[in-house]
Protein backbone atom coordinates (compact mmCIF):
# COMPACT_ATOMS: atom_id res chain seq x y z
CA UNK A 1 0.00 0.00 0.00
CA UNK A 2 1.14 3.51 -0.72
CA UNK A 3 -0.04 6.58 1.12
CA UNK A 4 0.44 10.06 -0.26
CA UNK A 5 1.22 12.67 2.38
CA UNK A 6 1.27 16.45 2.00
CA UNK A 7 4.06 18.38 3.71
CA UNK A 8 4.43 22.09 4.30
CA UNK A 9 6.97 24.64 5.48
CA UNK A 10 10.24 23.29 6.90
CA UNK A 11 9.12 19.65 6.53
CA UNK A 12 8.53 20.11 2.80
CA UNK A 13 11.97 21.68 2.50
CA UNK A 14 13.57 18.72 4.25
CA UNK A 15 11.83 16.29 1.92
CA UNK A 16 12.46 18.54 -1.09
CA UNK A 17 8.80 18.07 -1.94
CA UNK A 18 5.37 19.04 -0.72
CA UNK A 19 4.05 15.56 -1.46
CA UNK A 20 5.74 12.32 -0.46
CA UNK A 21 4.79 8.69 -0.74
CA UNK A 22 4.93 6.31 2.17
CA UNK A 23 5.24 2.62 1.36
CA UNK A 24 3.35 0.60 3.90
CA UNK A 25 4.46 -3.03 3.70
CA UNK A 26 1.81 -4.51 5.98
CA UNK A 27 -1.44 -5.95 4.73
CA UNK A 28 -3.55 -4.06 7.20
CA UNK A 29 -4.19 -0.37 6.79
CA UNK A 30 -1.95 1.71 8.97
CA UNK A 31 -2.94 4.08 11.73
CA UNK A 32 -2.05 7.75 11.99
CA UNK A 33 0.59 6.96 14.61
CA UNK A 34 2.12 4.21 12.46
CA UNK A 35 2.31 6.49 9.46
CA UNK A 36 4.05 9.19 11.49
CA UNK A 37 6.55 6.61 12.78
CA UNK A 38 7.14 5.37 9.25
CA UNK A 39 7.74 8.91 8.01
CA UNK A 40 10.24 9.49 10.81
CA UNK A 41 12.17 6.39 9.69
CA UNK A 42 12.00 7.40 6.03
CA UNK A 43 13.12 10.97 6.81
CA UNK A 44 15.25 10.82 9.99
CA UNK A 45 16.05 14.54 9.73
CA UNK A 46 12.38 15.28 10.36
CA UNK A 47 12.28 13.29 13.56
CA UNK A 48 12.01 16.04 16.18
CA UNK A 49 9.63 18.14 14.09
CA UNK A 50 7.36 15.16 13.47
CA UNK A 51 7.32 14.56 17.20
CA UNK A 52 5.61 17.88 17.85
CA UNK A 53 3.31 17.64 14.86
CA UNK A 54 0.19 15.70 14.05
CA UNK A 55 -1.46 14.08 11.08
CA UNK A 56 -4.49 15.67 9.46
CA UNK A 57 -6.86 13.31 7.69
CA UNK A 58 -9.21 14.94 5.23
CA UNK A 59 -8.44 18.30 6.86
CA UNK A 60 -9.20 17.14 10.40
CA UNK A 61 -6.77 16.35 13.19
CA UNK A 62 -6.50 12.56 13.46
CA UNK A 63 -6.34 10.56 16.64
CA UNK A 64 -3.20 8.37 16.78
CA UNK A 65 -5.27 5.19 16.48
CA UNK A 66 -7.30 6.36 13.47
CA UNK A 67 -7.16 3.91 10.58
CA UNK A 68 -6.08 5.45 7.29
CA UNK A 69 -7.46 4.72 3.84
CA UNK A 70 -5.20 5.14 0.82
CA UNK A 71 -7.81 7.51 -0.60
CA UNK A 72 -7.64 9.83 2.44
CA UNK A 73 -6.07 13.24 2.04
CA UNK A 74 -3.18 13.14 4.49
CA UNK A 75 -1.09 16.07 5.67
CA UNK A 76 1.51 16.42 8.36
CA UNK A 77 1.03 19.58 10.36
CA UNK A 78 4.35 20.39 11.97
CA UNK A 79 5.15 23.48 14.03
CA UNK A 80 3.04 26.28 12.58
CA UNK A 81 4.11 29.92 12.40
CA UNK A 82 1.22 32.06 11.22
CA UNK A 83 0.46 35.60 12.29
CA UNK B 1 -23.55 37.74 15.81
CA UNK B 2 -20.95 37.84 13.07
CA UNK B 3 -18.11 35.35 12.51
CA UNK B 4 -15.71 35.70 9.62
CA UNK B 5 -12.47 33.95 8.65
CA UNK B 6 -10.64 34.45 5.42
CA UNK B 7 -7.23 33.96 3.83
CA UNK B 8 -6.35 36.25 0.95
CA UNK B 9 -3.45 36.50 -1.49
CA UNK B 10 -0.91 39.18 -0.60
CA UNK B 11 -1.11 41.95 2.00
CA UNK B 12 -4.41 42.77 3.67
CA UNK B 13 -6.21 45.89 2.55
CA UNK B 14 -7.21 48.46 5.17
CA UNK B 15 -10.13 47.32 7.27
CA UNK B 16 -13.60 48.50 6.40
CA UNK B 17 -16.01 49.81 8.99
CA UNK B 18 -17.58 47.22 11.26
CA UNK B 19 -20.79 47.86 13.16
CA UNK B 20 -22.79 45.32 15.13
CA UNK B 21 -25.98 45.98 17.05
CA UNK B 22 -25.30 46.30 20.77
CA UNK B 23 -21.55 46.74 20.44
CA UNK B 24 -19.64 48.63 23.12
CA UNK B 25 -16.08 47.72 22.18
CA UNK B 26 -14.23 46.99 18.98
CA UNK B 27 -10.67 45.77 19.37
CA UNK B 28 -8.54 45.42 16.27
CA UNK B 29 -5.08 43.86 16.11
CA UNK B 30 -2.97 44.08 12.97
CA UNK B 31 0.19 42.07 12.51
CA UNK B 32 2.69 43.90 10.31
CA UNK B 33 5.74 42.33 8.67
CA UNK B 34 8.86 43.40 10.54
CA UNK B 35 11.96 44.54 8.63
CA UNK B 36 14.23 42.17 10.57
CA UNK B 37 13.96 38.41 11.16
CA UNK B 38 16.55 36.49 13.13
CA UNK B 39 18.73 39.59 13.31
CA UNK B 40 18.89 40.00 9.53
CA UNK B 41 17.05 42.44 7.29
CA UNK B 42 14.36 40.96 5.10
CA UNK B 43 12.23 42.10 2.20
CA UNK B 44 9.11 40.38 3.40
CA UNK B 45 7.53 37.13 4.44
CA UNK B 46 6.14 34.30 2.36
CA UNK B 47 3.06 32.66 3.87
CA UNK B 48 2.03 29.13 3.00
CA UNK B 49 -1.18 27.58 4.28
CA UNK B 50 -2.88 24.22 4.07
CA UNK B 51 -6.16 25.11 2.44
CA UNK B 52 -8.96 24.57 3.28
CA UNK B 53 -7.91 23.38 6.73
CA UNK B 54 -6.35 26.73 7.63
CA UNK B 55 -9.62 28.61 7.09
CA UNK B 56 -11.55 25.87 8.88
CA UNK B 57 -9.24 26.22 11.87
CA UNK B 58 -9.51 30.02 11.89
CA UNK B 59 -13.30 29.59 11.92
CA UNK B 60 -13.21 26.91 14.59
CA UNK B 61 -11.17 29.14 16.89
CA UNK B 62 -13.48 32.07 16.16
CA UNK B 63 -16.53 29.99 17.17
CA UNK B 64 -14.75 28.82 20.31
CA UNK B 65 -13.86 32.42 21.20
CA UNK B 66 -17.49 33.50 20.74
CA UNK B 67 -18.66 30.82 23.16
CA UNK B 68 -15.85 31.30 25.67
CA UNK B 69 -15.90 35.11 25.84
CA UNK B 70 -19.44 35.98 24.79
CA UNK B 71 -18.40 37.93 21.70
CA UNK B 72 -20.80 39.77 19.44
CA UNK B 73 -18.51 39.42 16.46
CA UNK B 74 -15.08 38.24 15.38
CA UNK B 75 -13.23 38.55 12.11
CA UNK B 76 -9.89 36.87 11.36
CA UNK B 77 -8.02 37.65 8.16
CA UNK B 78 -4.65 36.22 7.14
CA UNK B 79 -2.40 36.59 4.13
CA UNK B 80 -1.15 33.94 1.74
CA UNK B 81 1.93 34.35 -0.44
CA UNK B 82 4.31 37.30 -0.34
CA UNK B 83 3.81 40.23 2.00
CA UNK B 84 6.42 42.98 1.91
CA UNK B 85 7.88 44.59 5.02
CA UNK B 86 5.56 47.15 6.57
CA UNK B 87 2.40 45.56 5.23
CA UNK B 88 -0.37 43.91 7.20
CA UNK B 89 -0.51 40.10 7.05
CA UNK B 90 -2.92 39.35 9.87
CA UNK B 91 -5.92 41.17 11.28
CA UNK B 92 -8.18 40.17 14.10
CA UNK B 93 -11.23 42.23 15.03
CA UNK B 94 -13.37 41.45 18.00
CA UNK B 95 -16.62 43.09 19.00
CA UNK B 96 -18.13 42.85 22.46
CA UNK B 97 -20.38 44.78 24.79
CA UNK B 98 -17.52 45.59 27.13
CA UNK B 99 -13.75 46.02 26.82
CA UNK B 100 -12.35 43.25 29.00
CA UNK B 101 -13.65 40.14 27.23
CA UNK B 102 -12.56 41.62 23.91
CA UNK B 103 -9.00 42.09 25.11
CA UNK B 104 -8.88 38.64 26.71
CA UNK B 105 -10.32 36.98 23.61
CA UNK B 106 -7.81 38.78 21.42
CA UNK B 107 -4.85 37.39 23.34
CA UNK B 108 -6.38 33.90 23.54
CA UNK B 109 -7.16 33.73 19.83
CA UNK B 110 -3.69 34.80 18.71
CA UNK B 111 -2.00 32.33 21.06
CA UNK B 112 -4.20 29.49 19.78
CA UNK B 113 -3.73 30.45 16.16
CA UNK B 114 0.04 30.38 16.49
CA UNK B 115 -0.17 26.81 17.80
CA UNK B 116 -2.95 25.25 15.76
CA UNK B 117 -3.69 26.91 12.43
CA UNK B 118 -1.69 25.35 9.56
CA UNK B 119 0.04 28.47 8.27
CA UNK B 120 3.79 28.77 7.85
CA UNK B 121 5.95 31.78 7.13
CA UNK B 122 9.37 32.10 5.63
CA UNK B 123 11.61 35.13 5.47
CA UNK B 124 12.30 36.43 1.98
CA UNK B 125 15.57 38.25 1.54
CA UNK B 126 16.86 40.29 -1.36
CA UNK B 127 19.24 37.51 -2.36
CA UNK B 128 16.33 35.04 -2.47
CA UNK B 129 14.32 37.37 -4.71
CA UNK B 130 17.28 37.74 -7.07
CA UNK B 131 17.56 33.99 -7.42
CA UNK B 132 13.93 34.06 -8.52
GROMACS .gro file of C-alpha atoms in nm:
model
  215
    1UNK     CA    1   0.000   0.000   0.000
    2UNK     CA    2   0.114   0.351  -0.072
    3UNK     CA    3  -0.004   0.658   0.112
    4UNK     CA    4   0.044   1.006  -0.026
    5UNK     CA    5   0.122   1.267   0.238
    6UNK     CA    6   0.127   1.645   0.200
    7UNK     CA    7   0.406   1.838   0.371
    8UNK     CA    8   0.443   2.209   0.430
    9UNK     CA    9   0.697   2.464   0.548
   10UNK     CA   10   1.024   2.329   0.690
   11UNK     CA   11   0.912   1.965   0.653
   12UNK     CA   12   0.853   2.011   0.280
   13UNK     CA   13   1.197   2.168   0.250
   14UNK     CA   14   1.357   1.872   0.425
   15UNK     CA   15   1.183   1.629   0.192
   16UNK     CA   16   1.246   1.854  -0.109
   17UNK     CA   17   0.880   1.807  -0.194
   18UNK     CA   18   0.537   1.904  -0.072
   19UNK     CA   19   0.405   1.556  -0.146
   20UNK     CA   20   0.574   1.232  -0.046
   21UNK     CA   21   0.479   0.869  -0.074
   22UNK     CA   22   0.493   0.631   0.217
   23UNK     CA   23   0.524   0.262   0.136
   24UNK     CA   24   0.335   0.060   0.390
   25UNK     CA   25   0.446  -0.303   0.370
   26UNK     CA   26   0.181  -0.451   0.598
   27UNK     CA   27  -0.144  -0.595   0.473
   28UNK     CA   28  -0.355  -0.406   0.720
   29UNK     CA   29  -0.419  -0.037   0.679
   30UNK     CA   30  -0.195   0.171   0.897
   31UNK     CA   31  -0.294   0.408   1.173
   32UNK     CA   32  -0.205   0.775   1.199
   33UNK     CA   33   0.059   0.696   1.461
   34UNK     CA   34   0.212   0.421   1.246
   35UNK     CA   35   0.231   0.649   0.946
   36UNK     CA   36   0.405   0.919   1.149
   37UNK     CA   37   0.655   0.661   1.278
   38UNK     CA   38   0.714   0.537   0.925
   39UNK     CA   39   0.774   0.891   0.801
   40UNK     CA   40   1.024   0.949   1.081
   41UNK     CA   41   1.217   0.639   0.969
   42UNK     CA   42   1.200   0.740   0.603
   43UNK     CA   43   1.312   1.097   0.681
   44UNK     CA   44   1.525   1.082   0.999
   45UNK     CA   45   1.605   1.454   0.973
   46UNK     CA   46   1.238   1.528   1.036
   47UNK     CA   47   1.228   1.329   1.356
   48UNK     CA   48   1.201   1.604   1.618
   49UNK     CA   49   0.963   1.814   1.409
   50UNK     CA   50   0.736   1.516   1.347
   51UNK     CA   51   0.732   1.456   1.720
   52UNK     CA   52   0.561   1.788   1.785
   53UNK     CA   53   0.331   1.764   1.486
   54UNK     CA   54   0.019   1.570   1.405
   55UNK     CA   55  -0.146   1.408   1.108
   56UNK     CA   56  -0.449   1.567   0.946
   57UNK     CA   57  -0.686   1.331   0.769
   58UNK     CA   58  -0.921   1.494   0.523
   59UNK     CA   59  -0.844   1.830   0.686
   60UNK     CA   60  -0.920   1.714   1.040
   61UNK     CA   61  -0.677   1.635   1.319
   62UNK     CA   62  -0.650   1.256   1.346
   63UNK     CA   63  -0.634   1.056   1.664
   64UNK     CA   64  -0.320   0.837   1.678
   65UNK     CA   65  -0.527   0.519   1.648
   66UNK     CA   66  -0.730   0.636   1.347
   67UNK     CA   67  -0.716   0.391   1.058
   68UNK     CA   68  -0.608   0.545   0.729
   69UNK     CA   69  -0.746   0.472   0.384
   70UNK     CA   70  -0.520   0.514   0.082
   71UNK     CA   71  -0.781   0.751  -0.060
   72UNK     CA   72  -0.764   0.983   0.244
   73UNK     CA   73  -0.607   1.324   0.204
   74UNK     CA   74  -0.318   1.314   0.449
   75UNK     CA   75  -0.109   1.607   0.567
   76UNK     CA   76   0.151   1.642   0.836
   77UNK     CA   77   0.103   1.958   1.036
   78UNK     CA   78   0.435   2.039   1.197
   79UNK     CA   79   0.515   2.348   1.403
   80UNK     CA   80   0.304   2.628   1.258
   81UNK     CA   81   0.411   2.992   1.240
   82UNK     CA   82   0.122   3.206   1.122
   83UNK     CA   83   0.046   3.560   1.229
   84UNK     CA   84  -2.355   3.774   1.581
   85UNK     CA   85  -2.095   3.784   1.307
   86UNK     CA   86  -1.811   3.535   1.251
   87UNK     CA   87  -1.571   3.570   0.962
   88UNK     CA   88  -1.247   3.395   0.865
   89UNK     CA   89  -1.064   3.445   0.542
   90UNK     CA   90  -0.723   3.396   0.383
   91UNK     CA   91  -0.635   3.625   0.095
   92UNK     CA   92  -0.345   3.650  -0.149
   93UNK     CA   93  -0.091   3.918  -0.060
   94UNK     CA   94  -0.111   4.195   0.200
   95UNK     CA   95  -0.441   4.277   0.367
   96UNK     CA   96  -0.621   4.589   0.255
   97UNK     CA   97  -0.721   4.846   0.517
   98UNK     CA   98  -1.013   4.732   0.727
   99UNK     CA   99  -1.360   4.850   0.640
  100UNK     CA  100  -1.601   4.981   0.899
  101UNK     CA  101  -1.758   4.722   1.126
  102UNK     CA  102  -2.079   4.786   1.316
  103UNK     CA  103  -2.279   4.532   1.513
  104UNK     CA  104  -2.598   4.598   1.705
  105UNK     CA  105  -2.530   4.630   2.077
  106UNK     CA  106  -2.155   4.674   2.044
  107UNK     CA  107  -1.964   4.863   2.312
  108UNK     CA  108  -1.608   4.772   2.218
  109UNK     CA  109  -1.423   4.699   1.898
  110UNK     CA  110  -1.067   4.577   1.937
  111UNK     CA  111  -0.854   4.542   1.627
  112UNK     CA  112  -0.508   4.386   1.611
  113UNK     CA  113  -0.297   4.408   1.297
  114UNK     CA  114   0.019   4.207   1.251
  115UNK     CA  115   0.269   4.390   1.031
  116UNK     CA  116   0.574   4.233   0.867
  117UNK     CA  117   0.886   4.340   1.054
  118UNK     CA  118   1.196   4.454   0.863
  119UNK     CA  119   1.423   4.217   1.057
  120UNK     CA  120   1.396   3.841   1.116
  121UNK     CA  121   1.655   3.649   1.313
  122UNK     CA  122   1.873   3.959   1.331
  123UNK     CA  123   1.889   4.000   0.953
  124UNK     CA  124   1.705   4.244   0.729
  125UNK     CA  125   1.436   4.096   0.510
  126UNK     CA  126   1.223   4.210   0.220
  127UNK     CA  127   0.911   4.038   0.340
  128UNK     CA  128   0.753   3.713   0.444
  129UNK     CA  129   0.614   3.430   0.236
  130UNK     CA  130   0.306   3.266   0.387
  131UNK     CA  131   0.203   2.913   0.300
  132UNK     CA  132  -0.118   2.758   0.428
  133UNK     CA  133  -0.288   2.422   0.407
  134UNK     CA  134  -0.616   2.511   0.244
  135UNK     CA  135  -0.896   2.457   0.328
  136UNK     CA  136  -0.791   2.338   0.673
  137UNK     CA  137  -0.635   2.673   0.763
  138UNK     CA  138  -0.962   2.861   0.709
  139UNK     CA  139  -1.155   2.587   0.888
  140UNK     CA  140  -0.924   2.622   1.187
  141UNK     CA  141  -0.951   3.002   1.189
  142UNK     CA  142  -1.330   2.959   1.192
  143UNK     CA  143  -1.321   2.691   1.459
  144UNK     CA  144  -1.117   2.914   1.689
  145UNK     CA  145  -1.348   3.207   1.616
  146UNK     CA  146  -1.653   2.999   1.717
  147UNK     CA  147  -1.475   2.882   2.031
  148UNK     CA  148  -1.386   3.242   2.120
  149UNK     CA  149  -1.749   3.350   2.074
  150UNK     CA  150  -1.866   3.082   2.316
  151UNK     CA  151  -1.585   3.130   2.567
  152UNK     CA  152  -1.590   3.511   2.584
  153UNK     CA  153  -1.944   3.598   2.479
  154UNK     CA  154  -1.840   3.793   2.170
  155UNK     CA  155  -2.080   3.977   1.944
  156UNK     CA  156  -1.851   3.942   1.646
  157UNK     CA  157  -1.508   3.824   1.538
  158UNK     CA  158  -1.323   3.855   1.211
  159UNK     CA  159  -0.989   3.687   1.136
  160UNK     CA  160  -0.802   3.765   0.816
  161UNK     CA  161  -0.465   3.622   0.714
  162UNK     CA  162  -0.240   3.659   0.413
  163UNK     CA  163  -0.115   3.394   0.174
  164UNK     CA  164   0.193   3.435  -0.044
  165UNK     CA  165   0.431   3.730  -0.034
  166UNK     CA  166   0.381   4.023   0.200
  167UNK     CA  167   0.642   4.298   0.191
  168UNK     CA  168   0.788   4.459   0.502
  169UNK     CA  169   0.556   4.715   0.657
  170UNK     CA  170   0.240   4.556   0.523
  171UNK     CA  171  -0.037   4.391   0.720
  172UNK     CA  172  -0.051   4.010   0.705
  173UNK     CA  173  -0.292   3.935   0.987
  174UNK     CA  174  -0.592   4.117   1.128
  175UNK     CA  175  -0.818   4.017   1.410
  176UNK     CA  176  -1.123   4.223   1.503
  177UNK     CA  177  -1.337   4.145   1.800
  178UNK     CA  178  -1.662   4.309   1.900
  179UNK     CA  179  -1.813   4.285   2.246
  180UNK     CA  180  -2.038   4.478   2.479
  181UNK     CA  181  -1.752   4.559   2.713
  182UNK     CA  182  -1.375   4.602   2.682
  183UNK     CA  183  -1.235   4.325   2.900
  184UNK     CA  184  -1.365   4.014   2.723
  185UNK     CA  185  -1.256   4.162   2.391
  186UNK     CA  186  -0.900   4.209   2.511
  187UNK     CA  187  -0.888   3.864   2.671
  188UNK     CA  188  -1.032   3.698   2.361
  189UNK     CA  189  -0.781   3.878   2.142
  190UNK     CA  190  -0.485   3.739   2.334
  191UNK     CA  191  -0.638   3.390   2.354
  192UNK     CA  192  -0.716   3.373   1.983
  193UNK     CA  193  -0.369   3.480   1.871
  194UNK     CA  194  -0.200   3.233   2.106
  195UNK     CA  195  -0.420   2.949   1.978
  196UNK     CA  196  -0.373   3.045   1.616
  197UNK     CA  197   0.004   3.038   1.649
  198UNK     CA  198  -0.017   2.681   1.780
  199UNK     CA  199  -0.295   2.525   1.576
  200UNK     CA  200  -0.369   2.691   1.243
  201UNK     CA  201  -0.169   2.535   0.956
  202UNK     CA  202   0.004   2.847   0.827
  203UNK     CA  203   0.379   2.877   0.785
  204UNK     CA  204   0.595   3.178   0.713
  205UNK     CA  205   0.937   3.210   0.563
  206UNK     CA  206   1.161   3.513   0.547
  207UNK     CA  207   1.230   3.643   0.198
  208UNK     CA  208   1.557   3.825   0.154
  209UNK     CA  209   1.686   4.029  -0.136
  210UNK     CA  210   1.924   3.751  -0.236
  211UNK     CA  211   1.633   3.504  -0.247
  212UNK     CA  212   1.432   3.737  -0.471
  213UNK     CA  213   1.728   3.774  -0.707
  214UNK     CA  214   1.756   3.399  -0.742
  215UNK     CA  215   1.393   3.406  -0.852
   0.00000   0.00000   0.00000
